[in-house]
């Protein structure tokens, strides 16, 4: 049985076109682009093409793109670069709902003497813009705010935030891992200084990412070593991964329309049918400013893990908002930041779709889930 995969915010399948593009770079064109011979020499133009593909997708210039190993590395590089180039400033502003690639990093920086402001969100997951603005000080080295949230899909007004930062001379970075391929991104038309993307959230393989650094932004490398990436990121290039990311970006640009029409319609139907057929549900996150592929729904009085296990019996792969797997039964930091009531926060399920999902798959989830919830509620000590 082919699984029904609706966990695309965790990772995505590699697109056939992407796999075909990267495949020759393992056993045939395996050269090191730094080598002085023909095997290595053929790689350089391919890397240039990939860099142009990523740049075009983001509305950037090729020399503003630095290839990295993942979204986490891009985020870490951006944060460290902003701090290293603003050595007298000791304050960082972020949101309460960042991915751990930013959240855990920034928390750890308090041990290095940085002061961190985590801007709260409201019950719909929307950022408190007044708090954000009032938290900016002359001591602020960096503002880092995600473009779209991985758990809820809620979109933050990062272009507006970037302008406020620019006006105060503060570096602004955004984690756009969940925005890329779902929202149009045009860095030539905004004031964002640095932006992170990750290959495996975008139908490229795991182990490749990119960091955009606007021309003129002060930068300091995170990985020190060879002269790769113009000295901005040392380490022999992940050639197949970079070629895959270039191809994936080009493909994502072409599929953006489908993502915002067909995929959005599938998501909307899944959400409206589940909330219609099942009593005591709550959609977590505003339904206005949201990525087209994500819905996060709470089912009162039951555990998300139980729902996931039962969905898995039918080959349906989704994700839950609570972090039971990490040994605690705490709801996720995102659900807590939104103040989702205890009885709701534990039963939250994230469905994240992609262009590979079909109408039939969505029908199957709509058919399978209501009896699962009914059964679990009969067993629940809370009901
Ligand atoms: C997945 C994800 C990351 C981390 O990307 P990796 O490539 O897995 O390191 C960072 N931010 C967000 C919002 C993500 O969803």
Coordinates of C-alpha atoms and ligand atoms in Angstrom, one line a residue:
X1 CA 0.0 0.0 0.0
X2 CA 1.4 3.4 -1.0
X3 CA 1.4 5.7 2.0
X4 CA -0.7 8.8 1.9
X5 CA 2.0 11.3 2.8
X6 CA 0.7 14.6 4.3
X7 CA 3.8 15.5 6.3
X8 CA 5.5 17.7 3.8
X9 CA 6.5 20.3 6.3
X10 CA 8.8 17.7 7.9
X11 CA 10.3 16.6 4.6
X12 CA 9.4 16.1 1.0
X13 CA 10.0 13.5 -1.7
X14 CA 12.7 14.3 -4.2
X15 CA 11.1 15.3 -7.5
X16 CA 11.8 13.0 -10.4
X17 CA 13.2 16.0 -12.4
X18 CA 15.5 16.8 -9.5
X19 CA 16.8 13.3 -9.0
X20 CA 17.4 13.0 -12.8
X21 CA 19.4 16.3 -12.7
X22 CA 21.7 15.3 -9.8
X23 CA 22.2 11.6 -10.7
X24 CA 25.1 12.1 -13.1
X25 CA 27.1 13.9 -10.4
X26 CA 27.8 10.8 -8.3
X27 CA 29.5 8.2 -10.5
X28 CA 30.2 10.0 -13.7
X29 CA 30.7 13.8 -13.1
X30 CA 32.2 13.3 -9.6
X31 CA 34.9 15.9 -9.9
X32 CA 35.9 18.5 -7.3
X33 CA 35.2 21.9 -8.7
X34 CA 38.5 23.2 -7.2
X35 CA 40.6 20.7 -9.2
X36 CA 42.8 22.0 -12.1
X37 CA 41.9 19.1 -14.4
X38 CA 39.0 18.3 -16.8
X39 CA 37.0 16.1 -14.4
X40 CA 36.8 18.9 -11.9
X41 CA 36.7 21.7 -14.5
X42 CA 33.4 20.5 -15.9
X43 CA 31.6 21.1 -12.5
X44 CA 32.2 24.9 -12.2
X45 CA 29.7 25.9 -14.9
X46 CA 27.1 23.5 -13.4
X47 CA 27.4 25.1 -10.0
X48 CA 27.1 28.5 -11.6
X49 CA 23.9 27.4 -13.3
X50 CA 22.5 26.1 -10.0
X51 CA 23.4 29.3 -8.2
X52 CA 21.6 31.3 -10.9
X53 CA 18.5 29.0 -10.6
X54 CA 18.3 29.6 -6.8
X55 CA 19.0 33.3 -7.3
X56 CA 16.2 33.6 -10.0
X57 CA 13.8 31.8 -7.7
X58 CA 14.4 34.3 -4.9
X59 CA 14.7 37.4 -7.0
X60 CA 18.4 37.7 -6.0
X61 CA 21.7 37.9 -7.7
X62 CA 23.9 34.8 -8.0
X63 CA 26.7 36.2 -5.8
X64 CA 24.1 36.7 -3.0
X65 CA 23.6 33.0 -2.7
X66 CA 25.7 30.8 -0.4
X67 CA 25.2 27.1 -0.5
X68 CA 25.1 25.3 2.9
X69 CA 24.3 21.9 4.2
X70 CA 20.8 22.5 5.4
X71 CA 18.3 25.1 6.7
X72 CA 19.8 24.8 10.2
X73 CA 23.2 25.7 8.9
X74 CA 21.8 28.7 7.0
X75 CA 20.0 29.9 10.1
X76 CA 23.1 29.5 12.3
X77 CA 25.3 31.2 9.8
X78 CA 23.0 34.2 9.5
X79 CA 22.7 34.6 13.3
X80 CA 26.4 34.3 13.9
X81 CA 27.3 36.6 11.0
X82 CA 25.0 39.3 12.3
X83 CA 26.4 39.1 15.8
X84 CA 30.0 38.9 14.7
X85 CA 29.7 42.0 12.5
X86 CA 27.9 44.0 15.2
X87 CA 30.2 43.3 18.1
X88 CA 29.1 46.1 20.4
X89 CA 25.4 45.1 20.2
X90 CA 24.1 42.5 22.6
X91 CA 20.4 42.2 21.9
X92 CA 18.5 39.8 19.6
X93 CA 14.8 40.0 18.7
X94 CA 13.0 36.8 17.5
X95 CA 9.5 35.3 17.8
X96 CA 8.3 32.8 20.3
X97 CA 7.4 30.3 17.6
X98 CA 10.6 29.9 15.7
X99 CA 11.9 26.5 14.5
X100 CA 14.5 25.1 16.9
X101 CA 17.2 26.0 14.3
X102 CA 16.6 29.6 15.5
X103 CA 14.8 29.1 18.8
X104 CA 17.4 26.8 20.4
X105 CA 20.3 28.7 19.0
X106 CA 19.1 32.1 20.2
X107 CA 18.3 30.6 23.7
X108 CA 21.9 29.2 23.9
X109 CA 23.2 32.7 23.1
X110 CA 21.9 34.0 26.4
X111 CA 24.7 32.0 27.9
X112 CA 27.1 34.0 25.8
X113 CA 25.8 37.2 27.3
X114 CA 23.2 38.2 24.7
X115 CA 19.8 39.5 25.7
X116 CA 16.9 37.9 23.8
X117 CA 13.4 39.3 23.2
X118 CA 10.9 36.6 22.0
X119 CA 8.0 38.5 20.5
X120 CA 4.7 36.8 21.4
X121 CA 1.9 35.7 19.0
X122 CA -1.9 35.9 19.6
X123 CA -4.3 33.0 19.7
X124 CA -4.4 32.9 15.9
X125 CA -0.6 32.6 15.8
X126 CA -0.2 36.1 14.4
X127 CA 2.8 38.1 15.5
X128 CA 2.4 41.0 18.0
X129 CA 3.8 43.8 15.7
X130 CA 3.5 46.5 18.4
X131 CA 5.7 44.4 20.8
X132 CA 8.1 43.7 18.0
X133 CA 8.5 47.4 17.2
X134 CA 8.8 48.5 20.8
X135 CA 11.5 45.8 21.4
X136 CA 13.9 47.4 18.9
X137 CA 16.7 49.3 20.6
X138 CA 20.0 50.8 19.7
X139 CA 21.6 47.7 21.2
X140 CA 19.7 45.3 18.9
X141 CA 22.2 43.5 16.6
X142 CA 19.7 41.2 14.8
X143 CA 16.0 40.6 14.3
X144 CA 15.3 37.1 13.1
X145 CA 11.7 36.2 12.3
X146 CA 10.5 33.2 10.3
X147 CA 8.5 33.9 7.1
X148 CA 6.0 31.0 7.6
X149 CA 5.5 28.8 10.6
X150 CA 6.2 25.1 10.1
X151 CA 3.5 23.9 12.5
X152 CA 0.6 26.1 11.6
X153 CA 1.6 27.6 8.2
X154 CA 0.9 31.2 9.6
X155 CA 2.7 33.8 7.6
X156 CA 4.5 36.7 9.2
X157 CA 4.8 40.2 7.6
X158 CA 8.6 39.9 7.2
X159 CA 8.8 42.4 4.4
X160 CA 7.3 45.0 6.6
X161 CA 9.5 44.0 9.6
X162 CA 12.6 44.2 7.3
X163 CA 11.7 47.9 6.5
X164 CA 11.4 48.8 10.1
X165 CA 14.8 47.2 10.8
X166 CA 16.4 48.9 7.9
X167 CA 15.1 52.3 9.1
X168 CA 17.0 51.6 12.4
X169 CA 20.1 50.1 10.9
X170 CA 19.3 46.7 12.3
X171 CA 20.2 43.5 10.4
X172 CA 17.1 41.4 9.5
X173 CA 17.2 37.7 8.8
X174 CA 14.2 35.4 8.0
X175 CA 13.9 31.7 8.1
X176 CA 12.0 31.1 4.8
X177 CA 12.3 27.3 4.8
X178 CA 8.5 26.9 4.9
X179 CA 7.8 29.9 2.7
X180 CA 9.9 28.8 -0.3
X181 CA 7.8 27.2 -3.0
X182 CA 4.6 28.2 -1.3
X183 CA 4.7 32.0 -1.4
X184 CA 6.2 34.2 -4.1
X185 CA 9.6 35.5 -2.9
X186 CA 11.2 38.5 -4.5
X187 CA 14.2 39.8 -2.7
X188 CA 14.8 42.6 -5.2
X189 CA 11.7 44.2 -4.0
X190 CA 12.2 44.2 -0.2
X191 CA 14.7 45.0 2.5
X192 CA 15.4 41.5 3.9
X193 CA 19.2 41.2 4.6
X194 CA 19.5 37.5 4.9
X195 CA 17.2 34.5 4.2
X196 CA 17.5 30.8 4.7
X197 CA 16.0 27.9 2.6
X198 CA 16.4 24.1 2.9
X199 CA 16.5 21.6 0.0
X200 CA 14.5 18.8 1.5
X201 CA 11.5 21.0 2.3
X202 CA 11.3 21.8 -1.4
X203 CA 11.6 18.4 -3.2
X204 CA 15.4 18.4 -3.3
X205 CA 17.3 15.9 -1.1
X206 CA 18.4 16.3 2.5
X207 CA 21.8 17.8 3.2
X208 CA 21.7 21.0 1.1
X209 CA 20.4 24.5 1.8
X210 CA 21.2 28.0 0.9
X211 CA 21.6 31.3 2.6
X212 CA 20.9 34.6 0.8
X213 CA 23.0 37.5 1.9
X214 CA 22.1 40.8 0.4
X215 CA 25.0 42.6 -1.4
X216 CA 26.5 45.1 1.0
X217 CA 25.4 43.2 4.2
X218 CA 28.3 42.7 6.5
X219 CA 29.1 39.0 6.7
X220 CA 31.4 36.7 8.6
X221 CA 31.7 33.0 7.8
X222 CA 30.6 30.2 10.1
X223 CA 32.6 27.4 8.5
X224 CA 36.2 28.3 8.2
X225 CA 38.6 26.4 5.9
X226 CA 39.0 26.4 2.1
X227 CA 38.1 29.2 -0.2
X228 CA 34.8 27.7 -1.4
X229 CA 31.8 30.0 -1.9
X230 CA 34.2 33.0 -2.1
X231 CA 35.4 32.3 1.4
X232 CA 31.9 32.6 2.8
X233 CA 31.4 28.9 3.5
X234 CA 34.3 26.5 3.5
X235 CA 34.0 22.8 2.7
X236 CA 34.0 21.0 -0.6
X237 CA 30.8 21.7 -2.4
X238 CA 27.9 19.1 -2.2
X239 CA 27.9 19.1 -6.0
X240 CA 24.9 16.7 -6.5
X241 CA 22.9 18.4 -3.7
X242 CA 23.6 21.9 -5.1
X243 CA 22.6 20.9 -8.6
X244 CA 19.5 19.3 -7.1
X245 CA 18.6 22.5 -5.2
X246 CA 19.0 24.6 -8.3
X247 CA 16.7 22.3 -10.2
X248 CA 14.2 22.1 -7.3
X249 CA 14.1 25.9 -7.1
X250 CA 13.3 26.2 -10.8
X251 CA 10.6 23.6 -10.5
X252 CA 9.2 25.2 -7.4
X253 CA 8.9 28.5 -9.3
X254 CA 7.0 26.8 -12.0
X255 CA 4.7 24.9 -9.5
X256 CA 4.0 27.9 -7.3
X257 CA 0.7 28.5 -9.2
X258 CA -0.4 24.9 -8.7
X259 CA 0.6 25.0 -5.1
X260 CA -1.7 28.1 -4.6
X261 CA -4.6 26.7 -6.6
X262 CA -4.9 22.9 -6.6
X263 CA -3.0 22.2 -3.4
X264 CA -4.7 25.0 -1.6
X265 CA -8.1 23.7 -2.7
X266 CA -7.2 20.2 -1.4
X267 CA -6.1 21.6 1.9
X268 CA -9.2 23.8 2.2
X269 CA -11.5 20.8 1.5
X270 CA -9.6 18.6 4.0
X271 CA -9.9 21.3 6.7
X272 CA -13.5 22.2 6.1
X273 CA -14.7 18.5 5.8
X274 CA -12.9 17.4 9.0
X275 CA -14.1 20.3 11.0
X276 CA -17.7 19.8 9.6
X277 CA -17.7 16.0 10.2
X278 CA -16.0 15.9 13.6
X279 CA -17.4 17.8 16.7
X280 CA -15.1 19.8 19.1
X281 CA -12.3 20.8 16.7
X282 CA -10.2 23.9 16.4
X283 CA -8.1 25.1 13.5
X284 CA -4.8 26.3 15.0
X285 CA -3.5 29.4 13.2
X286 CA -5.3 32.1 11.2
X287 CA -6.9 31.0 8.0
X288 CA -6.1 34.3 6.4
X289 CA -2.3 34.7 6.2
X290 CA -1.3 31.0 5.8
X291 CA 0.7 28.8 3.5
X292 CA -1.5 27.0 1.0
X293 CA -0.4 23.5 2.0
X294 CA -0.8 23.4 5.8
X295 CA -3.6 22.9 8.2
X296 CA -3.2 22.2 11.9
X297 CA -6.4 20.9 13.6
X298 CA -7.0 20.1 17.2
X299 CA -9.4 17.4 18.3
X300 CA -10.5 18.0 21.9
X301 CA -9.8 15.6 24.7
X302 CA -7.5 13.1 22.9
X303 CA -3.8 12.6 22.3
X304 CA -2.3 13.5 19.0
X305 CA 0.0 10.5 19.2
X306 CA -3.0 8.1 19.4
X307 CA -4.5 9.7 16.3
X308 CA -1.2 9.4 14.4
X309 CA -0.8 5.8 15.3
X310 CA -4.3 5.0 14.1
X311 CA -4.0 7.1 10.9
X312 CA -0.7 5.2 10.3
X313 CA -2.7 1.9 10.3
X314 CA -4.4 3.2 7.1
X315 CA -1.1 4.4 5.6
X316 CA -1.8 8.0 6.4
X317 CA 1.3 9.9 7.5
X318 CA 0.8 13.2 9.3
X319 CA 2.4 14.8 12.3
X320 CA 1.3 15.9 15.8
X321 CA 2.0 19.2 17.6
X322 CA 2.9 17.7 20.9
X323 CA 6.4 16.5 21.7
X324 CA 5.7 13.1 23.2
X325 CA 8.5 11.5 21.3
X326 CA 11.0 13.7 23.1
X327 CA 9.8 12.1 26.4
X328 CA 7.6 14.9 27.6
X329 CA 3.9 15.2 27.1
X330 CA 4.1 19.0 26.8
X331 CA 2.3 20.5 23.9
X332 CA 4.6 22.1 21.3
X333 CA 6.1 25.6 22.0
X334 CA 4.0 26.9 19.2
X335 CA 0.7 25.7 20.6
X336 CA 1.7 27.0 24.0
X337 CA 2.7 30.4 22.6
X338 CA -0.8 30.6 21.0
X339 CA -2.4 29.7 24.3
X340 CA -4.2 26.7 22.8
X341 CA -6.2 25.3 25.7
X342 CA -4.7 22.2 27.3
X343 CA -7.5 19.8 26.2
X344 CA -7.1 21.0 22.6
X345 CA -3.3 21.3 22.4
X346 CA -2.7 17.6 23.1
X347 CA -4.8 16.5 20.2
X348 CA -3.4 18.7 17.4
X349 CA -2.6 17.2 14.1
X350 CA -0.7 18.9 11.3
X351 CA -1.5 17.9 7.7
X352 CA 1.0 19.4 5.3
X353 CA 0.3 18.7 1.6
X354 CA 2.4 18.9 -1.6
X355 CA 1.8 18.9 -5.3
X356 CA 2.1 15.1 -5.2
X357 CA -1.2 14.7 -3.2
X358 CA -4.3 13.7 -5.0
X359 CA -8.0 14.3 -4.6
X360 CA -8.4 10.5 -3.8
X361 CA -5.9 10.7 -1.0
X362 CA -7.7 13.6 0.6
X363 CA -11.0 11.7 0.3
X364 CA -9.4 8.8 2.0
X365 CA -8.3 10.9 5.0
X366 CA -11.8 12.5 5.2
X367 CA -13.3 9.0 5.2
X368 CA -10.9 7.5 7.8
X369 CA -10.4 10.2 10.4
X370 CA -14.0 10.7 11.8
X371 CA -14.4 7.1 13.1
X372 CA -10.9 7.2 14.5
X373 CA -11.7 10.3 16.5
X374 CA -15.0 8.8 17.7
X375 CA -13.3 5.6 18.8
X376 CA -10.5 7.5 20.7
X377 CA -13.0 9.7 22.4
X378 CA -14.9 6.7 23.6
X379 CA -11.7 5.5 25.2
X380 CA -10.6 8.8 26.5
X381 CA -10.7 9.4 30.3
X382 CA -11.5 13.1 29.6
X383 CA -14.8 12.5 27.8
Ligands
LIG1 C1 12.9 22.1 8.5 C2 13.0 23.5 9.0 C3 14.3 24.0 9.3 C4 15.6 23.2 9.3 O1 16.0 22.8 8.0 P1 17.0 21.6 7.9 O2 17.4 21.6 6.5 O3 16.2 20.3 8.3 O4 18.1 21.8 8.8 C5 14.4 25.4 9.7 N1 13.3 26.1 9.8 C6 12.1 25.7 9.5 C7 10.9 26.6 9.5 C8 11.9 24.4 9.1 O5 10.7 23.9 8.8

